[in-house]
Amino acid sequence: MATPEAERRATPAEANSEAQRLLEKLLDSVDPERPAAIYTHDHPDPDSIASAYALQHLLSKRLEIDSVIVHGGTIGRASNRAMVELLGIRLESLRRIDFDGYGTHCLIDTQPGAGNHSLPPDLPVSIAIDHHPRSDEADRAPFLDVRTEYGSTSTMMFYYLKAAGLDLPTKLATALLFGIKSDTRELERETSEADLHAYLEIFPRADLTLLNRIEKPRIPREYFKAFHTALGASLIHARALVSDVGEMENPDLVAELADFLIPLDRVDHVLVMGRHEDRLYLSLRTRQEQDDAGRTIARVVGELGTAGGHGRMAGAQIRLDGEEDGTAREVKRRFLEALEVDPDDEGEPLVRV
Ligand SMILES: [Mn+2]
């Protein structure tokens, strides 16, 4: 099969030797005199948060360096909020950061040129560790470790910690386990032997009760309102479902709704759109092996914004300047055309509310 999911995957032996080979170079890239700043995605997912937490631990234990974990957006999903609260992971907002106060700027689970973070383009990034496809600007980081043959950045960080001879504290183990589980969708998606091996080594060190409370968090009432809106706005066009939820409180909602809707019988593609501040956020899920969600969304968004993703899940953002509804309509049109559905099809409501 020529699907992206069939690409070469890493073995544990490779993962160990790569981490051993790269560890000292990574540590040498850190300014030993000043604190470091570790940047996740703007709206960080569990893999991004867990790997940042792991890098923070590594810098603290090996170099006695303080670091701050920084994100440029919101922590939206209830489970991600539960993760940082229950594990005591502190994240700062990018807006409150004085870049000059930090000697080393690190991007984790993302890289220079990626659309999912808002670092100023001229900020000198020293370190980037990621498992997403390499961007054209990635080389701006002198220490660049991009390995797409891993299911999660948490896996890569686990092998770094191991190469450094560090034990895993319970909360860090719990975070990494959640990072691997969520990025590989319970070890099913794009999982390498290296991911599986890391998972099995981390498992006995994690707090499974805590993990359960993170994965099944208490949910605020607004969340159910958003689901109600999304169900009411869902239109089925042949084997595709499109839902435009309008204004939303947190941008992670589109991904969460897309995950919720993709099991729908006789539907192979789900596109959820919503607005937050001055942006239109899109999330695409697909069930069909032969369709790469990352490529589809890149084609749909084109010059309008930035897109990322792979396999069966992808996301994008478009900056809006007044033309809000026009943009969403254009995106929907392009999406239906990409799937060879009549773009003027009115669609059938999923439910009648
Ligand atoms: Mn990841």
Short mmCIF file of C-alpha atoms and ligand atoms in Angstrom, two decimals:
data_model
loop_
_atom_site.label_atom_id
_atom_site.label_comp_id
_atom_site.label_asym_id
_atom_site.label_seq_id
_atom_site.Cartn_x
_atom_site.Cartn_y
_atom_site.Cartn_z
CA MET A 1 0.00 0.00 0.00
CA ALA A 2 1.26 3.43 -0.83
CA THR A 3 -0.64 5.16 1.94
CA PRO A 4 1.31 7.46 4.27
CA GLU A 5 0.48 5.09 7.10
CA ALA A 6 2.52 2.38 5.45
CA GLU A 7 5.73 4.41 5.46
CA ARG A 8 8.76 3.06 7.27
CA ARG A 9 8.41 2.95 11.04
CA ALA A 10 11.12 3.14 13.71
CA THR A 11 12.34 0.17 15.72
CA PRO A 12 13.28 0.37 19.44
CA ALA A 13 16.95 -0.29 18.62
CA GLU A 14 16.96 2.62 16.21
CA ALA A 15 15.14 4.83 18.70
CA ASN A 16 17.74 4.05 21.39
CA SER A 17 20.72 4.64 19.16
CA GLU A 18 19.32 7.86 17.67
CA ALA A 19 18.65 9.26 21.15
CA GLN A 20 22.14 8.33 22.31
CA ARG A 21 23.65 9.88 19.21
CA LEU A 22 21.66 13.11 19.51
CA LEU A 23 21.45 13.65 23.29
CA GLU A 24 24.76 15.46 23.81
CA LYS A 25 24.22 17.58 20.73
CA LEU A 26 20.80 18.53 22.07
CA LEU A 27 22.24 19.47 25.47
CA ASP A 28 25.08 21.40 23.81
CA SER A 29 22.49 23.53 22.01
CA VAL A 30 21.21 24.87 25.32
CA ASP A 31 22.47 28.15 26.81
CA PRO A 32 23.70 26.93 30.23
CA GLU A 33 23.48 30.37 31.82
CA ARG A 34 19.87 31.33 31.24
CA PRO A 35 16.44 29.75 31.51
CA ALA A 36 14.94 28.10 28.45
CA ALA A 37 11.54 28.58 26.82
CA ILE A 38 9.76 25.52 25.41
CA TYR A 39 6.97 26.25 22.95
CA THR A 40 4.12 23.82 22.21
CA HIS A 41 1.41 24.25 19.58
CA ASP A 42 -0.74 27.34 20.08
CA HIS A 43 -3.58 25.03 21.13
CA PRO A 44 -1.48 22.18 22.47
CA ASP A 45 -2.55 18.55 22.26
CA PRO A 46 -1.49 15.92 24.82
CA ASP A 47 1.58 14.86 22.79
CA SER A 48 2.79 18.43 22.58
CA ILE A 49 2.24 19.07 26.30
CA ALA A 50 3.80 15.76 27.39
CA SER A 51 6.90 16.20 25.24
CA ALA A 52 7.40 19.77 26.47
CA TYR A 53 7.10 18.49 30.05
CA ALA A 54 9.68 15.79 29.27
CA LEU A 55 12.11 18.32 27.77
CA GLN A 56 11.63 20.52 30.84
CA HIS A 57 12.54 17.52 33.04
CA LEU A 58 15.59 16.69 30.92
CA LEU A 59 16.93 20.26 31.03
CA SER A 60 16.32 20.47 34.76
CA LYS A 61 17.95 17.14 35.66
CA ARG A 62 20.87 17.17 33.24
CA LEU A 63 21.71 20.88 33.08
CA GLU A 64 19.99 22.29 36.17
CA ILE A 65 18.26 24.77 33.91
CA ASP A 66 14.85 26.24 34.65
CA SER A 67 12.44 26.41 31.78
CA VAL A 68 8.98 27.67 31.05
CA ILE A 69 6.44 25.88 28.82
CA VAL A 70 4.68 28.36 26.55
CA HIS A 71 1.65 28.18 24.28
CA GLY A 72 0.13 30.84 22.05
CA GLY A 73 -3.57 29.98 22.29
CA THR A 74 -5.87 28.10 24.61
CA ILE A 75 -5.99 24.67 26.21
CA GLY A 76 -9.38 23.76 24.91
CA ARG A 77 -10.26 20.10 25.27
CA ALA A 78 -11.58 19.16 28.67
CA SER A 79 -9.13 16.23 28.83
CA ASN A 80 -6.17 18.48 28.00
CA ARG A 81 -7.20 20.89 30.73
CA ALA A 82 -7.53 17.97 33.14
CA MET A 83 -4.06 16.79 32.07
CA VAL A 84 -2.32 20.04 33.01
CA GLU A 85 -4.36 20.49 36.17
CA LEU A 86 -4.02 16.97 37.55
CA LEU A 87 -0.36 16.59 36.60
CA GLY A 88 0.56 20.10 37.76
CA ILE A 89 2.08 21.12 34.42
CA ARG A 90 2.45 24.90 34.22
CA LEU A 91 1.97 26.60 30.88
CA GLU A 92 2.47 30.29 30.23
CA SER A 93 0.83 32.36 27.55
CA LEU A 94 3.01 33.51 24.66
CA ARG A 95 1.63 37.04 25.05
CA ARG A 96 3.12 37.28 28.53
CA ILE A 97 6.60 36.11 27.58
CA ASP A 98 9.59 38.43 27.38
CA PHE A 99 11.67 36.56 24.79
CA ASP A 100 14.87 38.30 25.89
CA GLY A 101 14.67 36.61 29.27
CA TYR A 102 15.42 33.19 27.78
CA GLY A 103 18.69 31.86 26.43
CA THR A 104 17.24 28.94 24.48
CA HIS A 105 14.03 28.79 22.47
CA CYS A 106 12.76 25.26 21.80
CA LEU A 107 9.86 24.14 19.60
CA ILE A 108 8.38 20.80 20.52
CA ASP A 109 6.04 18.60 18.45
CA THR A 110 6.24 21.44 15.92
CA GLN A 111 8.99 23.27 14.01
CA PRO A 112 9.97 26.58 12.38
CA GLY A 113 7.60 27.28 9.51
CA ALA A 114 4.72 25.16 10.87
CA GLY A 115 1.33 26.86 11.00
CA ASN A 116 0.32 25.62 14.45
CA HIS A 117 2.43 28.00 16.52
CA SER A 118 2.72 31.80 16.59
CA LEU A 119 6.40 32.40 17.34
CA PRO A 120 7.68 35.57 15.70
CA PRO A 121 9.43 34.40 12.51
CA ASP A 122 12.63 36.23 13.43
CA LEU A 123 12.95 34.63 16.89
CA PRO A 124 16.11 32.48 16.87
CA VAL A 125 14.90 28.95 17.61
CA SER A 126 17.77 26.76 18.89
CA ILE A 127 15.99 23.42 19.16
CA ALA A 128 13.11 21.78 17.29
CA ILE A 129 11.97 18.21 17.98
CA ASP A 130 9.05 16.91 15.96
CA HIS A 131 7.52 13.94 14.16
CA HIS A 132 5.48 15.86 11.58
CA PRO A 133 6.68 16.24 7.99
CA ARG A 134 9.59 18.61 7.68
CA SER A 135 8.79 22.21 6.74
CA ASP A 136 10.87 24.26 4.31
CA GLU A 137 11.95 26.55 7.14
CA ALA A 138 12.79 23.79 9.62
CA ASP A 139 16.54 24.26 9.09
CA ARG A 140 16.40 27.56 10.92
CA ALA A 141 16.76 25.51 14.12
CA PRO A 142 20.46 24.58 14.57
CA PHE A 143 19.40 21.49 16.51
CA LEU A 144 16.70 19.94 14.35
CA ASP A 145 15.37 16.47 15.14
CA VAL A 146 12.46 15.67 12.83
CA ARG A 147 11.64 11.97 12.57
CA THR A 148 8.37 11.17 10.84
CA GLU A 149 8.75 7.43 11.44
CA TYR A 150 7.46 7.91 15.01
CA GLY A 151 3.81 8.00 16.07
CA SER A 152 4.43 10.69 18.70
CA THR A 153 7.01 13.19 19.89
CA SER A 154 6.42 11.75 23.38
CA THR A 155 8.07 8.55 22.14
CA MET A 156 11.13 10.45 20.92
CA MET A 157 11.35 12.24 24.28
CA PHE A 158 11.05 8.97 26.19
CA TYR A 159 14.16 7.66 24.43
CA TYR A 160 16.03 10.92 25.16
CA LEU A 161 15.21 10.56 28.86
CA LYS A 162 16.35 6.96 28.75
CA ALA A 163 19.58 7.87 26.96
CA ALA A 164 20.16 10.46 29.69
CA GLY A 165 19.78 7.73 32.34
CA LEU A 166 16.83 9.47 33.99
CA ASP A 167 14.03 7.77 35.89
CA LEU A 168 10.47 8.66 35.02
CA PRO A 169 8.57 10.36 37.85
CA THR A 170 4.96 9.13 38.01
CA LYS A 171 3.41 12.32 36.67
CA LEU A 172 5.80 12.55 33.74
CA ALA A 173 5.19 8.86 32.93
CA THR A 174 1.43 9.51 33.04
CA ALA A 175 1.81 12.50 30.73
CA LEU A 176 3.95 10.58 28.21
CA LEU A 177 1.62 7.60 28.22
CA PHE A 178 -1.30 9.91 27.45
CA GLY A 179 0.77 11.68 24.77
CA ILE A 180 1.53 8.41 22.98
CA LYS A 181 -1.99 7.04 23.39
CA SER A 182 -3.69 10.12 22.01
CA ASP A 183 -1.33 10.77 19.08
CA THR A 184 -1.44 7.13 17.96
CA ARG A 185 -5.13 6.74 18.79
CA GLU A 186 -4.47 3.91 21.26
CA LEU A 187 -1.49 2.59 19.27
CA GLU A 188 -3.56 2.08 16.15
CA ARG A 189 -2.52 5.00 13.94
CA GLU A 190 0.98 5.41 12.47
CA THR A 191 2.43 3.46 15.34
CA SER A 192 5.99 2.18 15.19
CA GLU A 193 7.54 -0.63 17.18
CA ALA A 194 9.46 2.13 18.94
CA ASP A 195 6.17 3.70 20.06
CA LEU A 196 4.85 0.38 21.28
CA HIS A 197 8.04 -0.41 23.15
CA ALA A 198 8.06 3.05 24.80
CA TYR A 199 4.42 2.56 25.75
CA LEU A 200 5.13 -0.79 27.43
CA GLU A 201 8.10 0.60 29.34
CA ILE A 202 6.18 3.67 30.51
CA PHE A 203 2.96 1.81 31.39
CA PRO A 204 4.01 0.37 34.79
CA ARG A 205 5.39 3.77 35.85
CA ALA A 206 2.21 5.73 35.13
CA ASP A 207 -0.70 6.41 37.49
CA LEU A 208 -3.63 4.78 35.72
CA THR A 209 -6.23 6.21 38.08
CA LEU A 210 -5.00 9.69 37.30
CA LEU A 211 -4.89 8.84 33.60
CA ASN A 212 -8.50 7.72 33.75
CA ARG A 213 -9.51 11.02 35.35
CA ILE A 214 -7.69 12.84 32.53
CA GLU A 215 -9.24 10.78 29.75
CA LYS A 216 -12.75 10.97 31.18
CA PRO A 217 -12.86 14.48 32.60
CA ARG A 218 -15.84 16.35 34.01
CA ILE A 219 -17.33 18.48 31.27
CA PRO A 220 -18.81 21.99 31.47
CA ARG A 221 -22.32 22.70 30.23
CA GLU A 222 -21.08 24.88 27.32
CA TYR A 223 -19.58 21.78 25.81
CA PHE A 224 -22.97 20.14 25.40
CA LYS A 225 -24.37 23.36 23.93
CA ALA A 226 -21.60 23.30 21.33
CA PHE A 227 -22.45 19.69 20.44
CA HIS A 228 -26.09 20.65 20.11
CA THR A 229 -25.15 23.44 17.71
CA ALA A 230 -22.85 21.17 15.71
CA LEU A 231 -25.50 18.46 15.34
CA GLY A 232 -28.03 21.05 14.18
CA ALA A 233 -25.57 22.51 11.67
CA SER A 234 -24.44 19.17 10.21
CA LEU A 235 -25.29 18.57 6.56
CA ILE A 236 -24.63 15.33 4.73
CA HIS A 237 -23.48 15.54 1.11
CA ALA A 238 -23.09 12.05 -0.37
CA ARG A 239 -20.38 10.45 1.83
CA ALA A 240 -19.26 13.72 3.39
CA LEU A 241 -20.54 15.59 6.41
CA VAL A 242 -19.92 19.31 6.84
CA SER A 243 -20.71 21.23 10.02
CA ASP A 244 -20.15 24.95 10.49
CA VAL A 245 -20.58 25.73 14.19
CA GLY A 246 -20.05 29.50 13.93
CA GLU A 247 -18.48 31.29 16.91
CA MET A 248 -16.86 28.99 19.46
CA GLU A 249 -15.21 29.51 22.82
CA ASN A 250 -12.19 27.39 22.11
CA PRO A 251 -10.66 26.37 18.79
CA ASP A 252 -10.01 22.76 19.87
CA LEU A 253 -13.73 22.21 19.59
CA VAL A 254 -13.62 21.63 15.84
CA ALA A 255 -11.27 18.66 16.30
CA GLU A 256 -13.33 17.26 19.13
CA LEU A 257 -16.55 17.56 17.10
CA ALA A 258 -14.92 15.97 14.05
CA ASP A 259 -13.83 13.03 16.20
CA PHE A 260 -17.37 12.77 17.53
CA LEU A 261 -18.99 12.80 14.07
CA ILE A 262 -16.65 10.56 12.05
CA PRO A 263 -18.13 7.26 13.30
CA LEU A 264 -21.37 8.19 11.49
CA ASP A 265 -22.60 5.34 9.35
CA ARG A 266 -22.13 5.76 5.57
CA VAL A 267 -19.98 8.86 5.95
CA ASP A 268 -16.26 8.79 5.06
CA HIS A 269 -15.26 12.44 5.44
CA VAL A 270 -16.14 14.92 8.17
CA LEU A 271 -15.25 18.61 7.99
CA VAL A 272 -16.02 20.83 10.99
CA MET A 273 -15.49 24.60 10.86
CA GLY A 274 -15.77 27.27 13.54
CA ARG A 275 -14.64 30.81 14.30
CA HIS A 276 -12.53 31.98 17.21
CA GLU A 277 -11.26 35.55 17.48
CA ASP A 278 -10.16 36.50 13.94
CA ARG A 279 -9.72 33.01 12.57
CA LEU A 280 -11.67 30.23 10.91
CA TYR A 281 -10.58 26.83 12.23
CA LEU A 282 -11.11 23.63 10.27
CA SER A 283 -10.81 20.01 11.27
CA LEU A 284 -11.01 17.11 8.84
CA ARG A 285 -11.39 13.42 9.60
CA THR A 286 -11.49 10.69 7.01
CA ARG A 287 -12.18 6.97 7.19
CA GLN A 288 -10.86 6.06 3.80
CA GLU A 289 -7.36 4.63 3.72
CA GLN A 290 -6.54 5.94 0.27
CA ASP A 291 -7.35 9.56 1.11
CA ASP A 292 -4.69 11.48 2.95
CA ALA A 293 -6.52 14.04 5.12
CA GLY A 294 -3.45 16.29 5.25
CA ARG A 295 -3.26 16.52 1.46
CA THR A 296 -7.00 17.05 1.08
CA ILE A 297 -7.12 19.91 3.56
CA ALA A 298 -4.02 21.54 2.08
CA ARG A 299 -5.75 21.48 -1.31
CA VAL A 300 -8.97 22.90 0.13
CA VAL A 301 -7.31 25.69 2.10
CA GLY A 302 -4.66 26.52 -0.48
CA GLU A 303 -3.56 30.14 -0.35
CA LEU A 304 -6.24 31.07 2.19
CA GLY A 305 -4.38 29.88 5.28
CA THR A 306 -2.14 27.24 6.86
CA ALA A 307 -2.90 23.54 7.03
CA GLY A 308 -1.29 20.53 8.63
CA GLY A 309 -1.92 16.89 9.34
CA HIS A 310 -1.60 13.49 7.84
CA GLY A 311 -3.30 10.14 7.50
CA ARG A 312 -6.86 10.37 8.63
CA MET A 313 -6.81 13.64 10.58
CA ALA A 314 -5.89 17.17 9.63
CA GLY A 315 -6.56 20.76 10.62
CA ALA A 316 -6.22 24.24 9.23
CA GLN A 317 -6.58 27.89 10.13
CA ILE A 318 -7.59 30.83 8.03
CA ARG A 319 -7.22 34.43 9.15
CA LEU A 320 -10.43 36.32 8.46
CA ASP A 321 -10.74 39.94 7.55
CA GLY A 322 -14.44 40.65 7.45
CA GLU A 323 -15.25 38.13 4.72
CA GLU A 324 -16.15 35.47 7.30
CA ASP A 325 -19.13 33.78 5.73
CA GLY A 326 -17.70 34.06 2.25
CA THR A 327 -14.55 32.24 3.37
CA ALA A 328 -16.45 29.39 5.04
CA ARG A 329 -18.64 29.03 1.94
CA GLU A 330 -15.60 28.95 -0.33
CA VAL A 331 -13.91 26.32 1.87
CA LYS A 332 -17.00 24.13 1.82
CA ARG A 333 -17.27 24.50 -1.93
CA ARG A 334 -13.66 23.48 -2.49
CA PHE A 335 -14.04 20.57 -0.08
CA LEU A 336 -17.06 19.17 -1.93
CA GLU A 337 -15.29 19.65 -5.27
CA ALA A 338 -12.24 17.80 -3.94
CA LEU A 339 -14.53 14.89 -3.11
CA GLU A 340 -16.25 15.13 -6.49
CA VAL A 341 -19.56 16.09 -4.91
CA ASP A 342 -21.73 18.74 -6.60
CA PRO A 343 -20.72 21.93 -4.74
CA ASP A 344 -24.28 23.28 -5.14
CA ASP A 345 -25.79 20.27 -3.41
CA GLU A 346 -27.94 21.52 -0.53
CA GLY A 347 -27.19 18.60 1.68
CA GLU A 348 -29.39 16.58 3.97
CA PRO A 349 -29.58 17.63 7.63
CA LEU A 350 -28.06 15.05 9.98
CA VAL A 351 -30.83 15.73 12.49
CA ARG A 352 -33.80 18.04 12.44
CA VAL A 353 -33.73 20.31 15.45
MN MN B 1 2.48 14.83 17.96
#
